[in-house]
Coordinates of C-alpha atoms in Angstrom, one line a residue:
M1 CA 0.0 0.0 0.0
T2 CA 1.4 3.4 -1.0
I3 CA 0.6 6.3 1.3
P4 CA 1.7 9.9 0.7
L5 CA 4.4 10.9 3.1
L6 CA 5.2 14.3 4.6
A7 CA 8.2 14.6 6.8
V8 CA 8.1 17.6 9.2
L9 CA 11.5 17.5 10.9
L10 CA 12.7 19.2 14.0
A11 CA 15.6 21.6 14.4
A12 CA 18.0 21.4 17.3
P13 CA 18.2 24.5 19.6
E14 CA 21.7 25.3 18.7
A15 CA 22.0 27.1 15.3
Q16 CA 25.2 25.3 14.3
L17 CA 23.5 21.8 14.6
E18 CA 21.8 20.2 11.7
I19 CA 18.1 19.6 11.8
G20 CA 17.4 16.3 13.6
Q21 CA 21.0 16.1 14.9
P22 CA 21.1 15.0 18.6
Q23 CA 22.3 17.7 21.1
Q24 CA 24.5 15.1 22.7
A25 CA 26.2 12.3 20.8
A26 CA 25.0 9.7 23.3
A27 CA 21.3 10.6 23.0
P28 CA 19.1 8.9 20.5
P29 CA 18.2 11.5 17.9
F30 CA 14.6 12.2 17.2
V31 CA 14.3 12.0 13.4
G32 CA 10.9 13.6 12.9
I33 CA 7.1 13.6 12.8
T34 CA 5.7 12.0 9.7
A35 CA 2.1 12.6 8.4
L36 CA 1.1 9.3 6.8
D37 CA -2.1 10.5 5.1
A38 CA -3.1 13.5 3.0
G39 CA -6.3 13.8 5.0
I40 CA -4.6 14.8 8.2
D41 CA -5.5 18.4 9.0
P42 CA -2.3 20.5 8.7
R43 CA -3.5 22.7 11.5
A44 CA -3.7 19.7 13.9
Q45 CA -0.4 18.5 12.7
R46 CA 1.1 22.0 13.4
R47 CA -0.2 21.9 17.0
I48 CA 1.3 18.5 17.6
T49 CA 4.6 19.5 16.1
E50 CA 4.8 22.6 18.2
G51 CA 4.0 20.6 21.3
M52 CA 6.9 18.2 20.4
Y53 CA 9.2 21.2 20.0
R54 CA 8.2 22.5 23.4
L55 CA 8.6 19.2 25.3
L56 CA 11.8 18.2 23.6
G57 CA 13.4 21.6 23.9
L58 CA 13.8 22.1 20.2
R59 CA 13.3 25.3 18.2
P60 CA 10.7 25.4 15.4
R61 CA 11.9 25.6 11.9
D62 CA 8.8 25.2 9.7
I63 CA 6.2 27.3 11.7
S64 CA 4.5 30.0 9.7
D65 CA 3.7 33.4 11.2
L66 CA 0.1 33.2 10.1
G67 CA -1.1 35.6 12.8
A68 CA 1.1 38.5 11.7
W69 CA 0.3 37.9 8.0
T70 CA -3.4 37.9 8.7
A71 CA -3.0 41.2 10.6
S72 CA -1.3 42.7 7.5
L73 CA -4.3 41.7 5.4
R74 CA -6.7 43.4 7.9
K75 CA -4.5 46.5 7.9
S76 CA -4.6 46.7 4.1
E77 CA -8.4 46.4 4.1
E78 CA -8.7 49.1 6.7
H79 CA -6.5 51.4 4.5
F80 CA -8.8 50.6 1.5
R81 CA -12.0 51.4 3.4
R82 CA -10.6 54.7 4.5
G83 CA -9.7 55.6 0.9
N84 CA -5.9 55.2 1.4
T85 CA -5.7 52.9 -1.6
A86 CA -2.0 53.6 -2.3
Q87 CA -1.1 52.6 1.3
A88 CA -3.2 49.4 0.9
V89 CA -1.3 48.5 -2.3
E90 CA 2.0 49.1 -0.5
V91 CA 1.0 46.9 2.5
L92 CA -0.2 44.2 0.1
G93 CA 2.9 44.3 -2.0
Q94 CA 5.1 43.9 1.1
L95 CA 3.0 41.0 2.3
R96 CA 3.1 39.3 -1.1
E97 CA 6.9 39.5 -1.2
T98 CA 7.0 37.9 2.3
L99 CA 4.6 35.1 1.3
V100 CA 6.6 34.1 -1.8
S101 CA 10.0 34.4 0.0
Q102 CA 12.2 31.4 0.3
E103 CA 12.1 32.0 4.1
T104 CA 8.4 31.3 4.1
V105 CA 6.9 27.8 4.4
W106 CA 4.7 27.4 1.3
K107 CA 1.9 25.4 2.9
E108 CA -0.8 27.3 4.8
S109 CA 0.8 30.6 3.6
V110 CA -0.5 30.0 0.0
D111 CA -4.1 30.5 1.1
L112 CA -3.1 33.9 2.5
L113 CA -1.2 34.6 -0.8
S114 CA -4.4 34.0 -2.8
D115 CA -6.3 36.4 -0.6
T116 CA -3.5 39.0 -0.9
L117 CA -3.6 38.7 -4.7
L118 CA -7.3 39.4 -4.8
L119 CA -7.1 42.4 -2.5
Q120 CA -4.1 43.7 -4.4
G121 CA -5.8 43.3 -7.8
R122 CA -8.9 45.2 -6.4
A123 CA -6.8 48.0 -5.1
L124 CA -4.8 48.3 -8.4
L125 CA -8.0 48.3 -10.4
H126 CA -9.3 51.1 -8.2
L127 CA -6.2 53.1 -9.0
G128 CA -6.7 52.6 -12.7
K129 CA -3.7 50.3 -13.1
K130 CA -5.5 47.7 -15.2
E131 CA -2.5 45.9 -16.6
A132 CA -1.0 45.3 -13.1
A133 CA -4.4 44.2 -11.8
K134 CA -4.8 41.8 -14.7
E135 CA -1.4 40.2 -14.0
V136 CA -2.3 39.8 -10.3
F137 CA -5.7 38.3 -11.0
R138 CA -4.2 35.8 -13.5
W139 CA -1.8 34.6 -10.9
H140 CA -4.6 34.2 -8.4
F141 CA -6.6 32.2 -11.0
C142 CA -3.5 30.0 -11.6
L143 CA -3.2 29.2 -7.9
R144 CA -6.9 28.9 -7.1
P145 CA -9.0 28.4 -10.3
H146 CA -12.1 27.3 -8.3
E147 CA -12.1 30.2 -5.9
P148 CA -13.0 33.4 -7.9
P149 CA -13.8 36.7 -6.1
D150 CA -16.9 36.4 -3.9
P151 CA -19.6 38.8 -5.2
A152 CA -20.7 39.4 -1.7
R153 CA -17.3 40.8 -0.8
Y154 CA -16.1 42.4 -4.1
R155 CA -17.9 45.0 -6.3
P156 CA -19.4 43.9 -9.6
Q157 CA -16.7 45.9 -11.5
V158 CA -14.0 43.8 -9.8
V159 CA -15.7 40.5 -10.3
G160 CA -16.4 41.3 -14.0
F161 CA -12.8 42.4 -14.6
Y162 CA -11.6 39.2 -13.0
E163 CA -13.8 37.1 -15.2
E164 CA -13.0 38.9 -18.4
H165 CA -9.2 39.1 -18.0
A166 CA -8.4 36.0 -15.9
M167 CA -11.1 33.4 -15.8
V168 CA -12.3 33.4 -19.4
P169 CA -8.8 33.6 -21.1
L170 CA -7.4 30.9 -18.9
A171 CA -10.3 28.6 -18.1
Q172 CA -9.9 26.3 -21.1
Q173 CA -6.1 26.2 -20.9
R174 CA -4.6 23.2 -19.2
V175 CA -1.1 21.7 -19.2
A176 CA 0.3 18.5 -17.6
L177 CA 3.3 18.7 -15.3
E178 CA 5.7 15.8 -14.8
L179 CA 7.7 16.2 -11.6
I180 CA 10.9 14.2 -11.1
S181 CA 13.4 14.8 -8.3
V182 CA 16.8 13.7 -7.1
P183 CA 16.4 11.8 -4.9
A184 CA 13.0 10.3 -5.8
G185 CA 10.2 9.9 -3.2
L186 CA 10.0 13.5 -2.1
S187 CA 6.7 14.9 -0.7
V188 CA 5.2 17.3 -3.2
W189 CA 3.4 20.5 -2.2
L190 CA 2.1 22.5 -5.1
D191 CA 0.4 25.8 -4.4
G192 CA 0.1 24.9 -0.7
R193 CA -1.6 21.6 -1.3
R194 CA -0.1 18.1 -0.9
L195 CA -0.3 16.0 -4.0
G196 CA 1.8 12.9 -3.3
A197 CA 5.5 12.0 -3.8
T198 CA 7.9 12.2 -6.7
P199 CA 7.9 11.0 -9.5
L200 CA 4.5 12.5 -10.0
T201 CA 2.4 13.7 -13.0
I202 CA -0.2 16.4 -12.4
P203 CA -2.5 16.1 -15.5
A204 CA -4.3 19.5 -15.6
L205 CA -2.8 22.8 -14.3
I206 CA -3.5 26.3 -15.3
P207 CA -0.5 27.7 -17.1
G208 CA 1.4 30.4 -15.2
R209 CA 3.3 30.7 -11.9
H210 CA 3.1 27.9 -9.3
L211 CA 4.7 27.5 -5.9
L212 CA 6.5 24.2 -5.7
R213 CA 7.8 22.8 -2.4
L214 CA 9.5 19.4 -2.1
E215 CA 10.3 17.8 1.2
G216 CA 12.8 15.0 1.9
G217 CA 13.8 14.5 5.5
V218 CA 15.8 17.5 6.8
A219 CA 16.1 19.1 3.3
I220 CA 13.6 21.3 1.6
H221 CA 13.4 22.6 -2.0
Q222 CA 11.2 25.6 -2.9
E223 CA 10.9 27.4 -6.2
I224 CA 8.3 29.2 -8.3
I225 CA 7.9 27.4 -11.6
E226 CA 6.4 29.0 -14.8
L227 CA 4.2 26.7 -16.9
S228 CA 3.9 27.8 -20.6
P229 CA 0.5 27.5 -22.3
S230 CA 2.2 26.5 -25.6
T231 CA 3.5 23.1 -24.2
P232 CA 0.8 20.6 -23.3
R233 CA 3.1 18.4 -21.3
Q234 CA 6.0 19.8 -19.4
R235 CA 8.7 18.1 -17.3
H236 CA 10.4 19.7 -14.3
R237 CA 13.4 18.2 -12.5
A238 CA 14.5 19.3 -9.0
Q239 CA 17.7 18.5 -7.2
L240 CA 17.3 18.4 -3.4
A241 CA 20.4 19.8 -1.8
G242 CA 21.5 19.8 1.9
Q243 CA 20.1 16.4 2.8
N244 CA 22.0 14.2 5.2
P245 CA 22.6 11.1 3.0
W246 CA 21.9 8.8 5.9
H247 CA 18.7 10.5 6.9
E248 CA 17.7 10.4 3.2
K249 CA 18.2 6.7 3.1
L250 CA 16.4 6.1 6.4
L251 CA 13.4 8.1 5.4
S252 CA 13.3 6.4 2.0
A253 CA 13.1 3.1 3.8
W254 CA 10.2 4.4 5.9
R255 CA 8.3 5.3 2.8
Q256 CA 8.5 1.7 1.5
Q257 CA 6.4 0.5 4.5
Q258 CA 7.5 -3.0 4.0
G259 CA 8.3 -3.9 7.6
L260 CA 11.6 -3.7 9.5
F261 CA 14.1 -5.0 6.9
P262 CA 14.5 -1.9 4.7
V263 CA 14.7 0.3 7.8
T264 CA 17.3 -1.9 9.6
E265 CA 19.4 -2.0 6.4
A266 CA 19.3 1.8 6.3
L267 CA 20.3 2.1 9.9
K268 CA 23.2 -0.3 9.5
S269 CA 24.5 1.8 6.6
Q270 CA 25.4 4.6 9.0
T271 CA 29.2 4.3 9.0
E272 CA 29.9 6.9 11.7
G273 CA 28.0 5.0 14.3
T274 CA 24.9 6.0 16.2
S275 CA 23.4 5.3 19.6
G276 CA 20.0 4.8 17.9
V277 CA 17.1 6.8 16.5
W278 CA 13.5 7.2 17.3
M279 CA 10.7 8.3 14.9
A280 CA 7.1 9.4 15.0
G281 CA 4.3 9.2 12.5
L282 CA 0.7 10.5 12.4
A283 CA -2.1 8.3 10.9
P284 CA -5.8 8.8 10.8
G285 CA -8.3 7.0 13.0
T286 CA -12.1 7.0 13.1
N287 CA -12.2 9.0 16.3
G288 CA -9.0 11.1 15.8
M289 CA -5.4 10.2 15.0
L290 CA -2.7 7.9 16.1
L291 CA 0.8 9.0 17.0
H292 CA 3.0 6.1 16.1
L293 CA 6.4 5.8 17.8
A294 CA 9.3 3.5 17.1
R295 CA 12.8 3.4 18.6
F296 CA 15.9 1.6 17.3
D297 CA 19.2 0.9 19.0
G298 CA 22.7 1.5 17.5
A299 CA 22.7 -2.1 16.1
A300 CA 19.5 -1.4 14.1
N301 CA 17.3 -3.5 16.4
L302 CA 13.7 -2.4 17.1
I303 CA 13.8 -1.6 20.8
D304 CA 10.2 -0.4 21.3
A305 CA 7.1 0.7 19.4
A306 CA 3.8 2.2 20.4
S307 CA 0.6 3.6 18.9
L308 CA -0.9 6.4 21.0
P309 CA -4.5 7.5 20.2
L310 CA -5.2 11.3 19.8
H311 CA -8.7 12.6 20.1
G312 CA -10.1 14.4 17.1
D313 CA -10.2 17.7 19.0
L314 CA -6.7 17.1 20.4
S315 CA -8.1 17.4 24.0
N316 CA -5.7 14.8 25.2
L317 CA -2.7 16.2 23.3
E318 CA -0.6 17.2 26.3
T319 CA -1.0 13.7 27.9
V320 CA 0.0 12.0 24.7
L321 CA 3.0 14.3 24.2
Q322 CA 4.2 13.7 27.7
T323 CA 4.1 10.0 26.9
A324 CA 6.0 10.6 23.6
A325 CA 8.7 12.7 25.4
A326 CA 9.4 9.8 27.7
F327 CA 9.5 7.3 24.9
P328 CA 13.3 7.0 24.7
N329 CA 13.3 5.6 28.2
R330 CA 11.1 2.7 27.5
G331 CA 12.4 -0.8 27.7
P332 CA 13.4 -3.4 25.0
M333 CA 10.7 -5.1 23.1
P334 CA 10.9 -9.0 23.0
R335 CA 10.2 -10.5 19.6
E336 CA 9.8 -14.1 18.5
P337 CA 12.2 -15.3 15.9
G338 CA 10.8 -15.1 12.4
T339 CA 8.4 -12.2 13.1
E340 CA 8.6 -8.5 12.6
A341 CA 6.5 -5.5 13.5
L342 CA 4.9 -3.8 10.5
I343 CA 5.3 -0.1 11.5
F344 CA 2.7 2.2 10.2
G345 CA 0.8 -0.7 8.7
Q346 CA -2.8 -0.9 7.7
D347 CA -5.3 -2.3 10.1
P348 CA -5.7 -6.0 9.1
R349 CA -9.4 -5.7 9.9
T350 CA -9.9 -3.3 7.0
G351 CA -7.3 -4.7 4.6
P352 CA -6.0 -8.1 3.4
R353 CA -6.2 -10.7 6.1
S354 CA -4.5 -13.6 4.4
W355 CA -1.2 -13.1 6.4
L356 CA -2.7 -12.1 9.7
L357 CA -1.0 -14.0 12.5
V358 CA -0.2 -17.0 10.3
G359 CA 2.3 -19.2 11.9
V360 CA 2.5 -17.3 15.2
T361 CA 1.3 -18.9 18.4
A362 CA -1.3 -17.3 20.6
T363 CA 1.3 -16.9 23.4
A364 CA 3.7 -15.1 21.1
V365 CA 1.0 -12.9 19.8
A366 CA -0.1 -11.9 23.3
A367 CA 3.4 -11.1 24.4
L368 CA 4.1 -9.1 21.3
A369 CA 0.9 -7.1 21.4
V370 CA 1.5 -6.2 25.1
S371 CA 5.2 -5.3 24.6
V372 CA 4.7 -3.3 21.5
G373 CA 2.1 -1.2 23.3
L374 CA -0.6 -1.7 20.7
L375 CA -3.2 0.9 21.8
A376 CA -5.3 0.9 18.7
T377 CA -9.0 0.1 19.3
D378 CA -11.6 -1.4 17.1
Q379 CA -12.3 2.1 15.7
D380 CA -8.8 2.8 14.6
T381 CA -7.9 2.5 10.9
S382 CA -4.1 2.0 11.3
G383 CA -1.6 1.0 13.9
I384 CA 1.4 -1.2 14.7
Y385 CA 0.8 -4.9 13.8
I386 CA 2.6 -8.2 13.8
D387 CA 3.7 -9.4 10.4
P388 CA 4.8 -13.1 10.5
R389 CA 6.5 -13.0 7.1
G390 CA 9.8 -12.6 8.9
L391 CA 12.9 -10.8 7.7
Q392 CA 13.8 -11.9 4.2

């Protein structure tokens, strides 16, 4: 089963340390929080990530300043209402530069960018700068083709200008974008929306400027790409720089979701030695989410694993995070020979059952289930399960 993957990694508090690098050589490094399904609310994930920063003493790296940007939007609208259109255009121009900056995380920020473009186009049109307004409106339509100006909020002149100069000329234009990356398997965010992992073909995009963000472990690649209307199918190749090769290999193994063997092979490939690593992943459940945890020792053995249920409203977030923060101190997990834990696996009750518990005694199953800390209930859709296929 292939599930889209988004790695949101943590930065160490010291500026000279690499993201995900342990503060002390003897401490098991926390590799990151991984969202395992595109349906996970990014706002909830952000709260969980911020909580992990706080409890583990790490500084945030990918947290957007949404409050300040929203305040700038309100400020521009206040200028416009008071007749200070030039000041509104200035505030919106500065905000636009911030939102497309490489220092900004192109996720939730793109929704604010689309609002900024509409307000900027309205103000420019009010000043009689029609060519500039047309350019801004076309970029908005490229980013959000299904979100035109709301007639309840914008005057008919603005809505009509948008339809005539952006919507009608571009509505029938579509191009396909083929994304490839080095390395492959990077999470793709296009215009602030998660689409999958590279290599990836997006069949129908409005030609124009798009905000591309690729994530792979500790490294991130962002660029604005320009799609030409004259080429029906276009290919874009991105090179991800700055990645720790070992982290890259480890995260690639996680993406395969084929049990322990690919992960342990990646762990063993670390030539400089390590005291172990621990990782976390978010998966959806019927009544909320599951925070999966797994810890490996320096010899690439799975020491412990757990699946902690989070309520949909995150009302038990602090309790779960306290458990997660203490996770490196948990004890070894006994395993029967010939079995492995399928980390981040699909609930066998909702998926193929042919391999479920085949060849594993009831005693072994009970011991494994208790020691793994399997907290998933009948309502959960994913968790940590026993896979008897063994290491091959």
